[in-house]
mmCIF file of C-alpha atoms in Angstrom:
data_model
loop_
_atom_site.group_PDB
_atom_site.id
_atom_site.type_symbol
_atom_site.label_atom_id
_atom_site.label_comp_id
_atom_site.label_asym_id
_atom_site.label_seq_id
_atom_site.Cartn_x
_atom_site.Cartn_y
_atom_site.Cartn_z
ATOM 1 C CA MET A 1207 1.272 -21.754 22.711
ATOM 2 C CA THR A 1208 3.221 -23.926 20.398
ATOM 3 C CA ASP A 1209 6.275 -26.058 20.474
ATOM 4 C CA CYS A 1210 9.000 -25.823 17.891
ATOM 5 C CA ARG A 1211 7.177 -28.039 15.451
ATOM 6 C CA GLY A 1212 4.127 -25.848 15.539
ATOM 7 C CA GLN A 1213 2.028 -28.154 17.660
ATOM 8 C CA THR A 1214 -0.691 -26.010 19.055
ATOM 9 C CA ASP A 1215 -1.646 -27.319 22.394
ATOM 10 C CA LEU A 1216 -0.899 -27.032 26.038
ATOM 11 C CA ALA A 1217 1.449 -29.986 25.936
ATOM 12 C CA ALA A 1218 3.843 -28.681 28.560
ATOM 13 C CA PRO A 1219 1.375 -28.678 31.475
ATOM 14 C CA ARG A 1220 0.012 -32.057 30.436
ATOM 15 C CA GLU A 1221 3.406 -33.676 30.567
ATOM 16 C CA HIS A 1222 4.333 -31.838 33.717
ATOM 17 C CA PRO A 1223 1.393 -31.165 35.999
ATOM 18 C CA PRO A 1224 1.104 -27.517 36.966
ATOM 19 C CA ARG A 1225 3.156 -26.574 39.958
ATOM 20 C CA ASP A 1226 1.160 -24.363 42.192
ATOM 21 C CA THR A 1227 3.653 -24.458 44.958
ATOM 22 C CA LEU A 1228 6.735 -22.399 45.383
ATOM 23 C CA VAL A 1229 9.433 -23.686 43.139
ATOM 24 C CA ASP A 1230 13.116 -23.539 43.846
ATOM 25 C CA GLU A 1231 13.390 -22.156 47.316
ATOM 26 C CA GLY A 1232 14.637 -18.618 47.542
ATOM 27 C CA HIS A 1233 14.015 -17.884 43.888
ATOM 28 C CA ALA A 1234 10.969 -16.547 42.113
ATOM 29 C CA LYS A 1235 7.825 -15.845 44.017
ATOM 30 C CA THR A 1236 5.095 -17.873 42.444
ATOM 31 C CA ASP A 1237 2.136 -17.136 44.649
ATOM 32 C CA GLY A 1238 0.598 -14.745 42.145
ATOM 33 C CA SER A 1239 2.007 -11.559 43.610
ATOM 34 C CA SER A 1240 3.797 -9.313 41.159
ATOM 35 C CA GLU A 1241 6.629 -8.706 43.548
ATOM 36 C CA PRO A 1242 9.917 -9.165 41.737
ATOM 37 C CA SER A 1243 12.324 -11.716 43.086
ATOM 38 C CA PRO A 1244 15.715 -10.251 43.874
ATOM 39 C CA ALA A 1245 17.336 -13.672 43.704
ATOM 40 C CA VAL A 1246 17.672 -13.851 39.930
ATOM 41 C CA ASP A 1247 20.757 -12.126 38.606
ATOM 42 C CA LEU A 1248 20.255 -9.551 35.811
ATOM 43 C CA ARG A 1249 23.195 -10.993 33.911
ATOM 44 C CA THR A 1250 21.593 -14.416 33.908
ATOM 45 C CA ILE A 1251 18.359 -12.906 32.618
ATOM 46 C CA ALA A 1252 20.293 -11.176 29.832
ATOM 47 C CA HIS A 1253 22.108 -14.392 28.977
ATOM 48 C CA ILE A 1254 18.926 -16.447 28.648
ATOM 49 C CA ASN A 1255 17.220 -13.828 26.517
ATOM 50 C CA LEU A 1256 20.273 -13.543 24.299
ATOM 51 C CA LEU A 1257 20.145 -17.283 23.658
ATOM 52 C CA ILE A 1258 16.399 -17.287 23.088
ATOM 53 C CA GLY A 1259 16.540 -14.317 20.714
ATOM 54 C CA LEU A 1260 19.377 -15.659 18.596
ATOM 55 C CA SER A 1261 18.082 -19.212 18.375
ATOM 56 C CA SER A 1262 14.625 -18.284 17.138
ATOM 57 C CA PHE A 1263 15.169 -19.158 13.486
ATOM 58 C CA GLY A 1264 11.848 -19.954 11.855
ATOM 59 C CA GLY A 1265 9.797 -19.678 15.025
ATOM 60 C CA GLY A 1266 9.250 -21.800 18.074
ATOM 61 C CA LEU A 1267 10.509 -19.182 20.483
ATOM 62 C CA VAL A 1268 7.829 -19.719 23.061
ATOM 63 C CA SER A 1269 8.775 -23.298 23.829
ATOM 64 C CA TRP A 1270 12.175 -21.945 24.867
ATOM 65 C CA PHE A 1271 10.645 -19.742 27.485
ATOM 66 C CA ALA A 1272 8.708 -22.675 28.861
ATOM 67 C CA ARG A 1273 11.794 -24.874 28.943
ATOM 68 C CA GLU A 1274 14.162 -22.313 30.414
ATOM 69 C CA LEU A 1275 11.904 -20.691 32.972
ATOM 70 C CA THR A 1276 9.773 -23.518 34.306
ATOM 71 C CA GLU A 1277 11.514 -26.794 33.541
ATOM 72 C CA ARG A 1278 15.229 -26.133 33.638
ATOM 73 C CA ARG A 1279 15.531 -23.252 36.033
ATOM 74 C CA ARG A 1280 12.207 -23.463 37.853
ATOM 75 C CA TRP A 1281 11.967 -19.758 38.445
ATOM 76 C CA ILE A 1282 8.334 -19.553 37.558
ATOM 77 C CA ALA A 1283 5.438 -21.897 38.281
ATOM 78 C CA ASN A 1284 3.666 -23.402 35.310
ATOM 79 C CA ARG A 1285 0.424 -21.718 36.340
ATOM 80 C CA ASP A 1286 2.056 -18.284 36.127
ATOM 81 C CA LEU A 1287 3.592 -19.196 32.815
ATOM 82 C CA LEU A 1288 0.209 -20.086 31.306
ATOM 83 C CA SER A 1289 -1.449 -16.976 32.680
ATOM 84 C CA GLY A 1290 1.411 -14.934 31.222
ATOM 85 C CA PHE A 1291 1.013 -16.625 27.827
ATOM 86 C CA ALA A 1292 -2.665 -15.708 27.682
ATOM 87 C CA LEU A 1293 -1.969 -12.062 28.465
ATOM 88 C CA CYS A 1294 0.975 -11.809 26.091
ATOM 89 C CA GLN A 1295 -1.116 -13.143 23.258
ATOM 90 C CA ILE A 1296 -4.065 -10.802 23.566
ATOM 91 C CA MET A 1297 -1.913 -7.724 24.121
ATOM 92 C CA PRO A 1298 -0.417 -5.844 21.183
ATOM 93 C CA GLY A 1299 3.203 -6.517 20.301
ATOM 94 C CA PRO A 1300 4.983 -9.714 19.261
ATOM 95 C CA SER A 1301 4.028 -12.324 21.862
ATOM 96 C CA THR A 1302 7.636 -13.336 22.456
ATOM 97 C CA VAL A 1303 8.655 -9.762 23.160
ATOM 98 C CA ASN A 1304 5.657 -9.452 25.461
ATOM 99 C CA LEU A 1305 6.641 -12.671 27.228
ATOM 100 C CA THR A 1306 10.171 -11.532 27.841
ATOM 101 C CA LEU A 1307 8.923 -8.211 29.240
ATOM 102 C CA TYR A 1308 6.383 -9.978 31.431
ATOM 103 C CA PHE A 1309 8.823 -12.481 32.909
ATOM 104 C CA GLY A 1310 11.645 -9.965 33.178
ATOM 105 C CA PHE A 1311 9.259 -7.748 35.114
ATOM 106 C CA MET A 1312 8.111 -10.624 37.325
ATOM 107 C CA LEU A 1313 11.678 -11.647 38.137
ATOM 108 C CA ARG A 1314 13.375 -8.283 38.610
ATOM 109 C CA GLY A 1315 10.855 -5.475 38.152
ATOM 110 C CA LEU A 1316 11.403 -2.712 35.590
ATOM 111 C CA ARG A 1317 15.145 -3.303 35.345
ATOM 112 C CA GLY A 1318 14.556 -6.981 34.654
ATOM 113 C CA ALA A 1319 12.049 -6.080 31.934
ATOM 114 C CA ALA A 1320 14.457 -3.611 30.306
ATOM 115 C CA VAL A 1321 17.413 -6.020 30.372
ATOM 116 C CA SER A 1322 15.366 -8.915 28.948
ATOM 117 C CA TRP A 1323 13.912 -6.715 26.252
ATOM 118 C CA LEU A 1324 17.262 -5.372 25.054
ATOM 119 C CA ALA A 1325 18.963 -8.775 25.190
ATOM 120 C CA LEU A 1326 16.144 -10.430 23.255
ATOM 121 C CA LEU A 1327 15.734 -7.787 20.555
ATOM 122 C CA VAL A 1328 18.980 -5.967 19.852
ATOM 123 C CA PRO A 1329 21.235 -8.815 18.629
ATOM 124 C CA PRO A 1330 18.663 -10.418 16.267
ATOM 125 C CA SER A 1331 17.626 -6.997 14.933
ATOM 126 C CA LEU A 1332 21.216 -6.070 14.089
ATOM 127 C CA LEU A 1333 21.831 -9.490 12.602
ATOM 128 C CA THR A 1334 18.704 -9.314 10.445
ATOM 129 C CA LEU A 1335 19.605 -5.801 9.311
ATOM 130 C CA GLY A 1336 23.089 -7.100 8.492
ATOM 131 C CA PHE A 1337 21.609 -9.874 6.353
ATOM 132 C CA TYR A 1338 19.418 -7.373 4.561
ATOM 133 C CA ILE A 1339 22.250 -4.933 3.903
ATOM 134 C CA ALA A 1340 24.396 -7.775 2.566
ATOM 135 C CA TYR A 1341 21.492 -8.852 0.363
ATOM 136 C CA THR A 1342 20.956 -5.356 -1.067
ATOM 137 C CA HIS A 1343 24.654 -5.063 -1.874
ATOM 138 C CA ALA A 1344 24.927 -8.484 -3.457
ATOM 139 C CA PRO A 1345 24.678 -8.486 -7.233
ATOM 140 C CA LEU A 1346 20.983 -9.119 -7.636
ATOM 141 C CA ASN A 1347 20.557 -12.577 -8.825
ATOM 142 C CA GLY A 1348 17.227 -13.867 -9.989
ATOM 143 C CA VAL A 1349 17.469 -17.233 -8.260
ATOM 144 C CA LEU A 1350 18.168 -15.627 -4.867
ATOM 145 C CA GLN A 1351 15.223 -13.291 -5.325
ATOM 146 C CA ALA A 1352 12.954 -16.184 -6.286
ATOM 147 C CA ALA A 1353 14.137 -18.140 -3.241
ATOM 148 C CA LEU A 1354 13.255 -15.219 -0.977
ATOM 149 C CA GLU A 1355 9.814 -14.999 -2.533
ATOM 150 C CA GLY A 1356 9.446 -18.679 -1.743
ATOM 151 C CA VAL A 1357 10.332 -17.954 1.888
ATOM 152 C CA ALA A 1358 7.727 -15.167 1.931
ATOM 153 C CA ALA A 1359 5.015 -17.408 0.484
ATOM 154 C CA THR A 1360 5.839 -20.191 2.956
ATOM 155 C CA ALA A 1361 5.866 -17.751 5.881
ATOM 156 C CA ALA A 1362 2.443 -16.542 4.745
ATOM 157 C CA GLY A 1363 1.351 -20.174 4.855
ATOM 158 C CA LEU A 1364 2.656 -20.514 8.421
ATOM 159 C CA ASN A 1365 0.575 -17.468 9.332
ATOM 160 C CA ILE A 1366 -2.468 -19.105 7.735
ATOM 161 C CA ALA A 1367 -1.901 -22.177 9.929
ATOM 162 C CA THR A 1368 -1.691 -19.918 12.977
ATOM 163 C CA GLY A 1369 -4.965 -18.236 12.039
ATOM 164 C CA ILE A 1370 -6.700 -21.556 11.366
ATOM 165 C CA ASN A 1371 -5.450 -23.047 14.641
ATOM 166 C CA ALA A 1372 -6.763 -20.079 16.588
ATOM 167 C CA GLY A 1373 -10.082 -20.182 14.738
ATOM 168 C CA TRP A 1374 -10.476 -23.931 15.151
ATOM 169 C CA ARG A 1375 -10.314 -23.693 18.902
ATOM 170 C CA ASN A 1376 -13.218 -21.250 18.985
ATOM 171 C CA ARG A 1377 -15.116 -22.513 15.950
ATOM 172 C CA ASP A 1378 -18.636 -21.114 15.914
ATOM 173 C CA TRP A 1379 -20.637 -18.506 14.040
ATOM 174 C CA ARG A 1380 -19.341 -15.705 16.275
ATOM 175 C CA THR A 1381 -15.722 -16.395 15.449
ATOM 176 C CA PHE A 1382 -16.398 -16.841 11.731
ATOM 177 C CA THR A 1383 -18.552 -13.712 11.490
ATOM 178 C CA VAL A 1384 -16.159 -11.390 13.283
ATOM 179 C CA ALA A 1385 -13.053 -12.851 11.609
ATOM 180 C CA GLY A 1386 -14.793 -12.692 8.223
ATOM 181 C CA LEU A 1387 -15.836 -9.058 8.637
ATOM 182 C CA VAL A 1388 -12.345 -8.078 9.782
ATOM 183 C CA PHE A 1389 -10.789 -9.936 6.852
ATOM 184 C CA MET A 1390 -13.088 -8.229 4.335
ATOM 185 C CA ALA A 1391 -12.637 -4.788 5.878
ATOM 186 C CA VAL A 1392 -8.863 -5.057 5.459
ATOM 187 C CA THR A 1393 -8.529 -6.862 2.132
ATOM 188 C CA MET A 1394 -11.536 -5.524 0.198
ATOM 189 C CA PHE A 1395 -12.185 -2.101 1.698
ATOM 190 C CA HIS A 1396 -8.638 -1.268 2.858
ATOM 191 C CA VAL A 1397 -9.838 0.056 6.209
ATOM 192 C CA PRO A 1398 -6.814 1.032 8.370
ATOM 193 C CA ILE A 1399 -6.200 -1.624 11.018
ATOM 194 C CA LEU A 1400 -6.447 0.847 13.904
ATOM 195 C CA TRP A 1401 -10.036 1.577 12.848
ATOM 196 C CA VAL A 1402 -10.805 -2.077 12.236
ATOM 197 C CA VAL A 1403 -9.765 -2.912 15.803
ATOM 198 C CA LEU A 1404 -11.557 0.075 17.345
ATOM 199 C CA ILE A 1405 -14.802 -0.946 15.623
ATOM 200 C CA ALA A 1406 -14.444 -4.714 15.859
ATOM 201 C CA ALA A 1407 -13.430 -4.872 19.533
ATOM 202 C CA PRO A 1408 -16.768 -3.693 21.019
ATOM 203 C CA LEU A 1409 -18.651 -5.675 18.354
ATOM 204 C CA SER A 1410 -16.747 -8.850 19.168
ATOM 205 C CA LEU A 1411 -17.126 -8.295 22.912
ATOM 206 C CA ALA A 1412 -20.882 -7.929 22.400
ATOM 207 C CA VAL A 1413 -21.352 -11.129 20.392
ATOM 208 C CA THR A 1414 -19.007 -13.267 22.506
ATOM 209 C CA TRP A 1415 -20.127 -11.826 25.850
ATOM 210 C CA ARG A 1416 -22.181 -14.843 26.844
ATOM 211 C CA ASP A 1417 -19.808 -17.342 25.310
ATOM 212 C CA THR A 1418 -17.328 -17.701 28.139
ATOM 213 C CA ASP A 1419 -18.643 -21.002 29.513
ATOM 214 C CA ARG A 1420 -16.005 -22.845 27.621
ATOM 215 C CA PRO A 1421 -12.537 -21.961 28.841
ATOM 216 C CA ALA A 1422 -11.075 -19.339 26.579
ATOM 217 C CA GLU A 1423 -7.790 -20.361 25.080
ATOM 218 C CA GLU A 1424 -4.967 -18.348 23.672
ATOM 219 C CA THR A 1425 -5.737 -16.287 20.606
ATOM 220 C CA VAL A 1426 -2.628 -16.548 18.521
ATOM 221 C CA THR A 1427 0.057 -19.165 18.392
ATOM 222 C CA PRO A 1428 3.342 -17.369 18.080
ATOM 223 C CA TYR A 1429 5.766 -18.494 15.436
ATOM 224 C CA GLU A 1430 7.649 -15.261 15.723
ATOM 225 C CA MET B 1223 15.601 12.936 6.165
ATOM 226 C CA SER B 1224 14.401 14.014 9.606
ATOM 227 C CA GLU B 1225 10.929 14.401 8.187
ATOM 228 C CA THR B 1226 10.999 10.783 7.054
ATOM 229 C CA VAL B 1227 12.074 9.699 10.540
ATOM 230 C CA TRP B 1228 9.136 11.598 12.009
ATOM 231 C CA THR B 1229 6.777 9.981 9.488
ATOM 232 C CA LEU B 1230 8.098 6.530 10.446
ATOM 233 C CA VAL B 1231 7.284 7.238 14.084
ATOM 234 C CA ARG B 1232 3.866 8.618 13.212
ATOM 235 C CA VAL B 1233 3.028 5.534 11.133
ATOM 236 C CA PHE B 1234 4.353 2.835 13.464
ATOM 237 C CA VAL B 1235 3.313 4.101 16.917
ATOM 238 C CA PRO B 1236 -0.436 3.624 16.281
ATOM 239 C CA LEU B 1237 0.253 0.294 14.568
ATOM 240 C CA SER B 1238 2.261 -0.835 17.589
ATOM 241 C CA LEU B 1239 -0.807 -0.388 19.777
ATOM 242 C CA VAL B 1240 -2.950 -2.669 17.598
ATOM 243 C CA SER B 1241 -0.281 -5.241 16.665
ATOM 244 C CA PHE B 1242 -2.049 -8.082 18.450
ATOM 245 C CA GLY B 1243 0.156 -11.135 18.058
ATOM 246 C CA GLY B 1244 2.939 -9.127 16.431
ATOM 247 C CA ALA B 1245 3.620 -7.851 12.926
ATOM 248 C CA ARG B 1246 1.491 -10.450 11.224
ATOM 249 C CA THR B 1247 -1.759 -8.774 12.290
ATOM 250 C CA ILE B 1248 -0.702 -5.348 10.991
ATOM 251 C CA LEU B 1249 0.958 -6.670 7.848
ATOM 252 C CA ALA B 1250 -1.679 -5.194 5.531
ATOM 253 C CA ASP B 1251 -1.187 -1.701 6.963
ATOM 254 C CA ILE B 1252 2.597 -1.988 7.013
ATOM 255 C CA GLU B 1253 2.462 -2.808 3.322
ATOM 256 C CA HIS B 1254 0.037 -0.016 2.422
ATOM 257 C CA GLN B 1255 1.985 2.602 4.371
ATOM 258 C CA ALA B 1256 5.441 1.531 3.247
ATOM 259 C CA ILE B 1257 4.357 1.578 -0.395
ATOM 260 C CA ALA B 1258 2.351 4.816 -0.093
ATOM 261 C CA HIS B 1259 5.330 6.651 1.445
ATOM 262 C CA HIS B 1260 7.671 5.192 -1.191
ATOM 263 C CA TRP B 1261 9.874 3.604 1.454
ATOM 264 C CA VAL B 1262 9.891 0.298 -0.425
ATOM 265 C CA THR B 1263 8.602 -1.205 -3.648
ATOM 266 C CA HIS B 1264 6.343 -4.252 -3.728
ATOM 267 C CA ALA B 1265 9.319 -6.479 -4.515
ATOM 268 C CA GLU B 1266 11.389 -4.988 -1.689
ATOM 269 C CA PHE B 1267 8.487 -5.452 0.713
ATOM 270 C CA VAL B 1268 8.377 -9.158 -0.098
ATOM 271 C CA GLU B 1269 12.162 -9.474 0.340
ATOM 272 C CA ILE B 1270 12.037 -7.658 3.681
ATOM 273 C CA PHE B 1271 9.178 -9.819 4.916
ATOM 274 C CA ALA B 1272 11.056 -12.974 3.893
ATOM 275 C CA ILE B 1273 14.421 -11.967 5.397
ATOM 276 C CA ALA B 1274 12.856 -10.862 8.691
ATOM 277 C CA ARG B 1275 10.998 -14.131 8.865
ATOM 278 C CA ALA B 1276 13.956 -16.371 8.057
ATOM 279 C CA ALA B 1277 16.487 -14.512 10.232
ATOM 280 C CA PRO B 1278 16.481 -14.821 14.040
ATOM 281 C CA GLY B 1279 14.226 -12.626 16.132
ATOM 282 C CA PRO B 1280 10.533 -11.840 15.823
ATOM 283 C CA GLY B 1281 9.040 -11.197 12.377
ATOM 284 C CA THR B 1282 8.583 -7.612 13.553
ATOM 285 C CA THR B 1283 12.253 -6.992 12.684
ATOM 286 C CA MET B 1284 10.785 -6.257 9.236
ATOM 287 C CA VAL B 1285 9.825 -2.834 10.598
ATOM 288 C CA THR B 1286 13.500 -2.204 11.453
ATOM 289 C CA LEU B 1287 14.428 -3.062 7.864
ATOM 290 C CA ILE B 1288 11.733 -0.766 6.446
ATOM 291 C CA GLY B 1289 13.029 2.043 8.699
ATOM 292 C CA TRP B 1290 16.560 1.446 7.457
ATOM 293 C CA LYS B 1291 15.399 1.478 3.833
ATOM 294 C CA ALA B 1292 13.453 4.708 4.415
ATOM 295 C CA ALA B 1293 15.989 6.728 6.419
ATOM 296 C CA GLY B 1294 19.173 4.780 7.152
ATOM 297 C CA TRP B 1295 20.351 3.871 10.652
ATOM 298 C CA LEU B 1296 18.358 6.621 12.342
ATOM 299 C CA GLY B 1297 15.263 5.402 10.501
ATOM 300 C CA ALA B 1298 15.927 1.822 11.610
ATOM 301 C CA LEU B 1299 16.236 2.943 15.239
ATOM 302 C CA ALA B 1300 13.181 5.211 15.103
ATOM 303 C CA ALA B 1301 10.973 2.599 13.423
ATOM 304 C CA SER B 1302 12.094 -0.105 15.889
ATOM 305 C CA LEU B 1303 11.384 2.045 18.936
ATOM 306 C CA ALA B 1304 8.064 3.147 17.450
ATOM 307 C CA ILE B 1305 6.891 -0.423 16.880
ATOM 308 C CA TYR B 1306 8.169 -1.975 20.152
ATOM 309 C CA VAL B 1307 7.966 0.680 22.871
ATOM 310 C CA PRO B 1308 4.250 1.652 22.925
ATOM 311 C CA ALA B 1309 3.097 -1.980 22.967
ATOM 312 C CA GLY B 1310 5.773 -2.833 25.545
ATOM 313 C CA LEU B 1311 4.767 -0.066 27.942
ATOM 314 C CA MET B 1312 1.135 -1.032 27.568
ATOM 315 C CA LEU B 1313 1.983 -4.649 28.378
ATOM 316 C CA LEU B 1314 3.870 -3.709 31.544
ATOM 317 C CA PHE B 1315 0.985 -1.532 32.668
ATOM 318 C CA VAL B 1316 -1.658 -4.163 31.963
ATOM 319 C CA SER B 1317 0.354 -7.073 33.394
ATOM 320 C CA VAL B 1318 0.051 -5.512 36.841
ATOM 321 C CA LEU B 1319 -3.751 -5.382 36.469
ATOM 322 C CA TRP B 1320 -3.784 -8.832 34.876
ATOM 323 C CA ARG B 1321 -2.135 -10.512 37.805
ATOM 324 C CA ARG B 1322 -4.434 -8.721 40.190
ATOM 325 C CA HIS B 1323 -7.542 -10.015 38.384
ATOM 326 C CA GLU B 1324 -6.652 -13.668 38.013
ATOM 327 C CA GLY B 1325 -9.731 -15.794 37.282
ATOM 328 C CA SER B 1326 -12.001 -12.806 36.802
ATOM 329 C CA PRO B 1327 -14.683 -13.056 34.071
ATOM 330 C CA TRP B 1328 -13.536 -9.945 32.199
ATOM 331 C CA ARG B 1329 -10.231 -11.607 31.510
ATOM 332 C CA ARG B 1330 -11.902 -14.517 29.763
ATOM 333 C CA ARG B 1331 -14.267 -12.216 27.899
ATOM 334 C CA LEU B 1332 -11.372 -10.187 26.548
ATOM 335 C CA GLU B 1333 -9.470 -13.308 25.544
ATOM 336 C CA ARG B 1334 -12.529 -14.662 23.760
ATOM 337 C CA ALA B 1335 -13.405 -11.384 22.047
ATOM 338 C CA PHE B 1336 -9.947 -10.683 20.663
ATOM 339 C CA ALA B 1337 -9.424 -14.118 19.144
ATOM 340 C CA PRO B 1338 -11.613 -13.648 16.028
ATOM 341 C CA ILE B 1339 -10.190 -10.171 15.381
ATOM 342 C CA SER B 1340 -6.643 -11.534 15.380
ATOM 343 C CA ILE B 1341 -7.682 -14.357 13.068
ATOM 344 C CA GLY B 1342 -9.260 -11.986 10.548
ATOM 345 C CA LEU B 1343 -6.226 -9.682 10.613
ATOM 346 C CA ILE B 1344 -3.727 -12.527 10.255
ATOM 347 C CA LEU B 1345 -5.495 -14.011 7.248
ATOM 348 C CA ALA B 1346 -5.825 -10.559 5.653
ATOM 349 C CA GLY B 1347 -2.079 -10.030 6.124
ATOM 350 C CA THR B 1348 -1.243 -13.261 4.346
ATOM 351 C CA VAL B 1349 -3.348 -12.252 1.342
ATOM 352 C CA VAL B 1350 -1.461 -8.955 1.156
ATOM 353 C CA VAL B 1351 1.919 -10.732 1.192
ATOM 354 C CA LEU B 1352 0.872 -13.349 -1.341
ATOM 355 C CA ASN B 1353 -0.441 -10.688 -3.718
ATOM 356 C CA ALA B 1354 2.816 -8.750 -3.364
ATOM 357 C CA THR B 1355 4.940 -11.691 -4.538
ATOM 358 C CA SER B 1356 5.372 -12.246 -8.235
ATOM 359 C CA GLY B 1357 4.627 -15.927 -7.714
ATOM 360 C CA GLY B 1358 0.887 -15.712 -8.442
ATOM 361 C CA VAL B 1359 -0.754 -19.123 -8.241
ATOM 362 C CA LEU B 1360 2.529 -20.721 -7.184
ATOM 363 C CA ALA B 1361 2.701 -18.439 -4.125
ATOM 364 C CA TYR B 1362 -0.826 -19.423 -3.073
ATOM 365 C CA ALA B 1363 -0.076 -23.116 -3.673
ATOM 366 C CA VAL B 1364 3.155 -23.027 -1.625
ATOM 367 C CA ALA B 1365 1.401 -21.136 1.195
ATOM 368 C CA ALA B 1366 -1.472 -23.625 1.251
ATOM 369 C CA ALA B 1367 0.954 -26.563 1.258
ATOM 370 C CA ALA B 1368 2.976 -25.026 4.098
ATOM 371 C CA ALA B 1369 -0.162 -24.361 6.149
ATOM 372 C CA ALA B 1370 -1.366 -27.925 5.595
ATOM 373 C CA ALA B 1371 2.046 -29.424 6.406
ATOM 374 C CA LEU B 1372 2.273 -27.462 9.620
ATOM 375 C CA ARG B 1373 -1.268 -28.256 10.709
ATOM 376 C CA LEU B 1374 -1.455 -31.902 9.700
ATOM 377 C CA ARG B 1375 2.110 -33.192 9.933
ATOM 378 C CA GLN B 1376 3.699 -30.709 12.326
ATOM 379 C CA VAL B 1377 6.770 -30.260 10.185
ATOM 380 C CA HIS B 1378 9.354 -27.823 11.574
ATOM 381 C CA PRO B 1379 8.748 -24.291 10.241
ATOM 382 C CA LEU B 1380 12.412 -23.830 9.325
ATOM 383 C CA PHE B 1381 12.290 -26.928 7.124
ATOM 384 C CA LEU B 1382 9.171 -25.570 5.421
ATOM 385 C CA LEU B 1383 10.837 -22.207 4.766
ATOM 386 C CA CYS B 1384 13.770 -24.011 3.092
ATOM 387 C CA ALA B 1385 11.445 -26.203 1.053
ATOM 388 C CA GLY B 1386 9.341 -23.216 -0.059
ATOM 389 C CA SER B 1387 12.379 -21.259 -1.183
ATOM 390 C CA ALA B 1388 13.682 -24.328 -3.050
ATOM 391 C CA VAL B 1389 10.370 -24.695 -4.921
ATOM 392 C CA PHE B 1390 10.495 -21.050 -6.019
ATOM 393 C CA ALA B 1391 14.174 -21.200 -6.978
ATOM 394 C CA PHE B 1392 13.598 -24.382 -8.972
ATOM 395 C CA THR B 1393 10.585 -22.896 -10.757
ATOM 396 C CA PHE B 1394 12.643 -19.803 -11.605
ATOM 397 C CA LEU B 1395 15.397 -21.969 -13.112
ATOM 398 C CA VAL B 1396 13.164 -24.163 -15.263
ATOM 399 C CA MET B 1397 10.781 -21.446 -16.492
#
């Protein structure tokens, strides 16, 4: 998890001790059951996701979820939020999209998940496509192209920071060996990623099997 | 045209299921496939990656742009559904199990085991992007500086993206 400045830590629960009790009477169930709460209005869910999706310039989306769902609206207990983060980061898919599906589902079942998903993804996707179409129709100007390459290089750097943060938390020979093999398989031998994951997953499970004494932390900090 | 749409689906559905942490882990494959199918050139790939990253929404919107480039609006829709829906359905399915197994050891083992794989894939993806830019050493230097700034000083990512684009634009003007 990360806040908008890319701090990788669990700052939110430290500042606000986890709430294991029911929060906001009559709203979300927070006792660990997956029963959706009928109290949260679908339109409100759509509205929040719309805001989160459109305000995610340059990353930092996840902190919004934390702020909106646990601090401001208190629909979800901090403990559920953290458990959700962990799942959403090891599952495939952008972690923010996963988060919105997870919480939409928790709050209002399948309909909640569908509404959150559409509200989070459709407006930014259309907007981004609009930007791209405008860019391709603009008279191609070298400076603009160079500036975009600069954005790409910087974004690659942000990804590097994400990778290093995740590696630093689990720094040992297991992490470095598996990450190194995966890196080489993709960059040097061009193995398709589906195969890399299918081969590396059992391998990584085998070498890290006994290494769960330390609490496992989230795998990837989302800047998406 | 319809064949291209079908190819988009065939390429992105399997990638969706291994996109741990989003597009950044499957970046290398997105690049290889998009170039191999002549959907985009290297330069266009870099532009698409940059625009998707700077615009709102997840970086995965780059797949929407590649779909649009390959087969217009239908391509954009097909590629988007192909990259989001399989992973989304899998998440919904697993989240039910996840909540049922709170605190169980297999959860922690899975979390621990997937971390190094994501790290390797993310770093591989950055190399692919950096090699696709025409910036060469400058691209690597800017990426390293951005990574260091984010890790050590916790500068806002949006500020870094602006600074990085300014460095490239300035270099273009003076060279």
